[in-house]
């Protein structure tokens, strides 16, 4: 079984479904409100577990009802939490999310996620040494992200750095990551570059292998220095929240099959994930992904 370690955030998502986003100062009547599990780390852990991996999550929840609810939910998904902390005080991380027309706007309050420490990563050294891949994002302290990338590099375990939410990162760290997986917007921020610059040119400036996600337009990666495009899959979008997390999880789970196949399956898993409201609601199982890819007519191919 593929073993994945995720280092990242656990949030309660407060989701409002509306016809459109309100303008500053405007009050709108919306259609629906729900409270669901989220956080980039937890989402990636759940997505990888549904795809059949053995998953451990290194994170933290607060001493509140949300924390206990999220902890229970992760355990029910089969995620190992032996390296996740239940803090004696403080709030669990939260995200206020507005969904309109399949797009979203998100405000994150880190809460307990701000206390995911480099020491937690160091204590998980033997777990990480046995992993097939490590996933890390940026809703936790940057020194913990750095510790993860450095430890993975030292142990020779592939680390996928998902730079979300984005901020400029030192080139020295990027060199240590096995893959960095920004979307187009995050790529420009990561490099402190002009967002209008062609993304293929920006990809050449990343000092490690890069897999760029482009939503319904699929993904791009480099092979022998050349940019390669994996086309996206046309699906009806209810909520794109968590699609990037599903993509990253699938990339990690299928990495051993080679990058082209892993990117293809990651695009398929992400497409399947957007059909339901809530980050984790639409995340597919391994059977869902394989069945759906087989059912496509004409069969998709690499482009
Ligand atoms: O990537 C989606 C996630 O971002 C949401 O679940 C929300 O919690 C924010 O962390």
XYZ file of C-alpha atoms and ligand atoms in Angstrom:
313
model
C 0.000 0.000 0.000
C 1.254 3.514 -0.828
C 2.249 5.397 2.324
C 1.649 9.154 2.400
C 2.519 11.632 5.162
C 0.695 14.981 5.079
C 1.974 17.953 7.089
C -0.702 20.628 7.178
C -3.769 22.433 8.381
C -7.083 21.208 9.757
C -9.982 23.681 9.454
C -13.685 23.853 10.018
C -15.178 25.307 6.820
C -18.125 27.692 7.214
C -19.568 27.589 3.716
C -22.187 29.951 2.266
C -23.655 29.257 -1.173
C -24.737 32.444 -2.960
C -25.770 33.531 -6.470
C -22.853 35.934 -6.600
C -20.159 37.450 -4.363
C -21.231 40.545 -2.388
C -19.492 43.851 -3.183
C -17.675 45.592 -0.280
C -20.333 47.027 2.062
C -23.162 45.056 0.412
C -25.476 42.581 2.194
C -26.930 39.778 0.089
C -29.454 37.044 0.832
C -27.769 33.687 0.152
C -29.131 30.189 -0.508
C -27.462 27.799 1.908
C -25.036 27.563 4.830
C -23.145 24.487 5.964
C -20.372 23.613 8.395
C -18.013 20.983 6.990
C -14.507 19.570 7.379
C -11.693 21.350 5.535
C -8.151 22.697 5.747
C -5.601 21.958 3.038
C -3.746 19.368 5.109
C -6.876 17.504 6.212
C -8.345 17.677 2.699
C -5.191 16.201 1.158
C -5.090 13.487 3.829
C -8.739 12.504 3.218
C -8.335 12.582 -0.573
C -5.248 10.342 -0.399
C -6.994 7.916 1.990
C -10.023 7.649 -0.348
C -7.595 6.885 -3.187
C -6.389 3.877 -1.209
C -3.235 5.180 0.503
C -2.195 4.617 4.108
C -2.143 8.205 5.380
C -0.691 9.940 8.451
C -1.423 13.600 9.167
C 0.877 15.870 11.160
C -1.260 18.800 12.365
C -3.135 20.318 15.302
C -6.689 20.990 16.459
C -7.885 23.251 19.289
C -9.754 22.446 22.472
C -13.254 23.010 21.081
C -16.245 21.243 19.554
C -14.939 21.785 16.026
C -11.600 20.218 16.920
C -13.252 17.108 18.363
C -15.618 16.841 15.378
C -12.774 17.135 12.832
C -10.598 14.656 14.749
C -13.420 12.096 14.707
C -14.085 12.684 11.005
C -10.418 12.135 10.102
C -10.342 8.908 12.087
C -13.471 7.696 10.301
C -11.665 8.327 6.980
C -8.863 6.062 8.216
C -6.260 8.819 8.675
C -3.593 8.101 11.328
C -3.466 10.983 13.829
C -0.697 9.739 16.120
C 1.383 12.832 15.177
C -1.512 15.323 15.352
C -1.868 17.415 18.515
C -5.070 18.107 20.444
C -4.143 21.393 22.116
C -5.165 21.982 25.729
C -6.531 25.406 24.788
C -7.240 27.616 21.795
C -9.430 27.506 18.718
C -9.334 25.077 15.840
C -8.507 26.682 12.470
C -11.455 27.977 10.476
C -12.214 29.082 6.943
C -15.122 31.341 5.945
C -15.936 30.355 2.386
C -18.367 31.916 -0.078
C -19.209 29.803 -3.122
C -20.849 31.439 -6.142
C -21.000 30.124 -9.694
C -18.609 27.273 -8.789
C -15.883 29.758 -7.738
C -14.952 30.535 -4.137
C -13.564 33.233 -1.871
C -11.873 32.075 1.347
C -10.731 33.751 4.570
C -8.651 31.486 6.838
C -8.030 32.010 10.569
C -5.121 29.626 11.399
C -5.967 29.022 15.097
C -4.335 25.751 16.193
C -2.618 25.375 12.795
C -0.202 28.123 13.895
C 1.105 25.635 16.468
C 2.159 22.878 14.088
C 5.882 22.895 14.892
C 9.168 21.768 13.282
C 9.617 19.552 16.385
C 6.465 17.620 15.445
C 8.006 16.929 12.028
C 11.325 15.881 13.582
C 9.512 13.498 15.944
C 7.872 11.876 12.891
C 11.277 11.165 11.283
C 10.875 7.381 11.176
C 7.319 7.698 9.813
C 8.551 10.051 7.074
C 11.503 7.775 6.292
C 9.041 4.944 5.478
C 6.732 7.141 3.353
C 6.435 6.936 -0.434
C 5.695 10.678 -0.567
C 5.162 13.667 1.727
C 2.675 16.481 1.082
C 2.996 19.927 2.668
C 1.114 23.204 2.113
C 1.409 26.714 3.582
C -1.433 27.164 6.086
C 1.031 26.207 8.845
C 4.154 28.100 10.044
C 6.799 28.483 7.342
C 9.563 27.075 9.570
C 7.528 23.850 9.775
C 7.176 23.800 5.990
C 10.942 24.294 5.705
C 11.642 21.515 8.244
C 9.443 19.153 6.218
C 11.130 19.915 2.902
C 14.606 19.591 4.456
C 13.839 16.315 6.250
C 12.270 14.754 3.152
C 15.325 15.757 1.104
C 17.707 14.382 3.735
C 15.827 11.053 3.859
C 15.448 10.798 0.070
C 11.626 10.803 0.311
C 9.780 12.799 -2.401
C 8.225 15.977 -0.983
C 5.404 17.717 -2.872
C 5.268 21.356 -1.774
C 1.848 22.850 -2.533
C 2.509 26.601 -2.141
C -0.992 27.601 -1.047
C -1.835 30.155 0.151
C 1.093 31.574 -1.806
C 3.933 33.796 -0.685
C 7.430 34.279 -2.095
C 9.695 31.416 -1.006
C 13.497 31.251 -0.800
C 14.972 29.560 -3.836
C 17.098 27.406 -1.482
C 13.991 25.615 -0.219
C 12.439 25.200 -3.614
C 15.636 23.458 -4.712
C 15.067 20.867 -1.982
C 11.444 20.113 -2.922
C 10.831 17.205 -5.297
C 7.835 18.965 -6.854
C 6.163 22.319 -6.354
C 2.476 22.510 -7.365
C 1.188 26.098 -7.685
C -1.738 27.346 -9.711
C -0.996 30.190 -12.124
C -1.711 32.912 -9.563
C 0.409 31.199 -6.887
C 3.293 30.685 -9.329
C 3.649 34.447 -9.894
C 3.535 35.167 -6.144
C 6.009 32.376 -5.380
C 8.546 33.895 -7.753
C 7.609 37.490 -6.906
C 6.995 37.888 -10.646
C 4.597 39.842 -12.862
C 1.312 37.849 -12.998
C 0.899 38.911 -16.643
C 4.096 37.081 -17.627
C 3.519 33.865 -19.604
C 3.182 30.967 -17.145
C 5.350 28.696 -19.322
C 8.199 31.212 -19.025
C 7.638 31.487 -15.255
C 7.710 27.692 -14.928
C 11.259 27.698 -16.348
C 12.355 29.905 -13.444
C 11.310 27.464 -10.701
C 14.465 25.689 -9.465
C 12.738 22.295 -8.979
C 10.239 20.228 -11.000
C 6.952 22.128 -11.207
C 3.426 20.875 -11.844
C 1.162 23.829 -12.587
C -2.599 23.428 -12.083
C -4.976 25.370 -14.345
C -8.444 24.317 -13.179
C -10.660 23.109 -16.026
C -7.727 23.606 -18.424
C -5.802 20.770 -16.773
C -2.159 20.944 -15.740
C 1.318 21.623 -17.109
C 4.609 20.035 -16.140
C 8.128 19.979 -17.534
C 9.790 16.989 -19.095
C 13.359 17.160 -20.371
C 13.009 20.946 -20.006
C 9.939 21.137 -22.282
C 6.501 22.204 -20.960
C 3.914 19.411 -21.392
C 0.145 19.949 -21.196
C -2.288 17.460 -19.658
C -5.731 18.525 -20.845
C -8.464 19.040 -18.254
C -11.793 17.218 -18.133
C -15.097 19.007 -18.803
C -17.427 18.571 -15.818
C -20.215 20.573 -14.180
C -18.790 22.512 -11.249
C -20.817 22.907 -8.057
C -17.885 23.893 -5.814
C -14.182 23.959 -6.720
C -13.084 24.159 -3.044
C -10.695 21.264 -2.383
C -10.062 20.500 -6.085
C -6.413 21.567 -5.703
C -6.107 19.419 -2.589
C -7.534 16.414 -4.421
C -5.078 17.045 -7.274
C -2.086 17.131 -4.900
C -3.200 14.019 -3.028
C -3.662 12.062 -6.262
C -0.300 13.261 -7.570
C 1.337 11.874 -4.426
C -0.587 8.590 -4.485
C 0.124 7.871 -8.182
C 3.658 9.336 -8.330
C 5.264 5.894 -8.550
C 3.423 5.348 -11.885
C 5.511 8.148 -13.429
C 4.742 11.856 -13.691
C 2.585 11.797 -16.896
C 0.258 9.133 -15.495
C 0.180 10.733 -12.026
C -0.748 14.139 -13.501
C -3.444 12.554 -15.705
C -5.028 10.763 -12.744
C -4.675 13.878 -10.563
C -6.599 15.921 -13.169
C -9.299 13.240 -13.252
C -9.580 13.050 -9.445
C -9.765 16.860 -9.200
C -12.485 16.978 -11.886
C -14.545 14.394 -10.013
C -14.177 16.318 -6.748
C -16.016 19.480 -7.841
C -19.490 17.958 -8.229
C -20.604 18.490 -4.631
C -20.719 21.368 -2.165
C -17.924 21.222 0.449
C -14.203 20.517 0.066
C -14.321 16.814 0.942
C -17.852 15.878 -0.197
C -16.952 15.097 -3.820
C -13.497 13.570 -3.296
C -13.445 10.316 -5.293
C -12.345 6.798 -4.390
C -9.707 4.911 -6.389
C -12.475 2.932 -8.105
C -14.295 6.170 -9.042
C -11.154 7.518 -10.756
C -10.275 4.297 -12.593
C -13.883 3.681 -13.696
C -14.351 7.230 -14.913
C -11.098 7.294 -16.891
C -11.992 3.981 -18.535
C -15.476 5.234 -19.423
C -14.280 8.311 -21.326
C -15.046 8.165 -25.054
C -12.980 8.769 -26.995
C -10.328 7.721 -24.459
C -8.266 10.658 -23.302
C -4.630 10.721 -24.249
C -1.570 12.731 -23.349
C -1.326 15.984 -25.280
O -8.062 24.169 -0.247
C -9.348 24.344 0.303
C -9.252 24.657 1.755
O -8.639 25.911 1.916
C -10.571 24.764 2.471
O -11.066 23.534 2.944
C -10.295 25.774 3.560
O -10.278 25.218 4.843
C -8.952 26.398 3.197
O -7.966 25.926 4.013
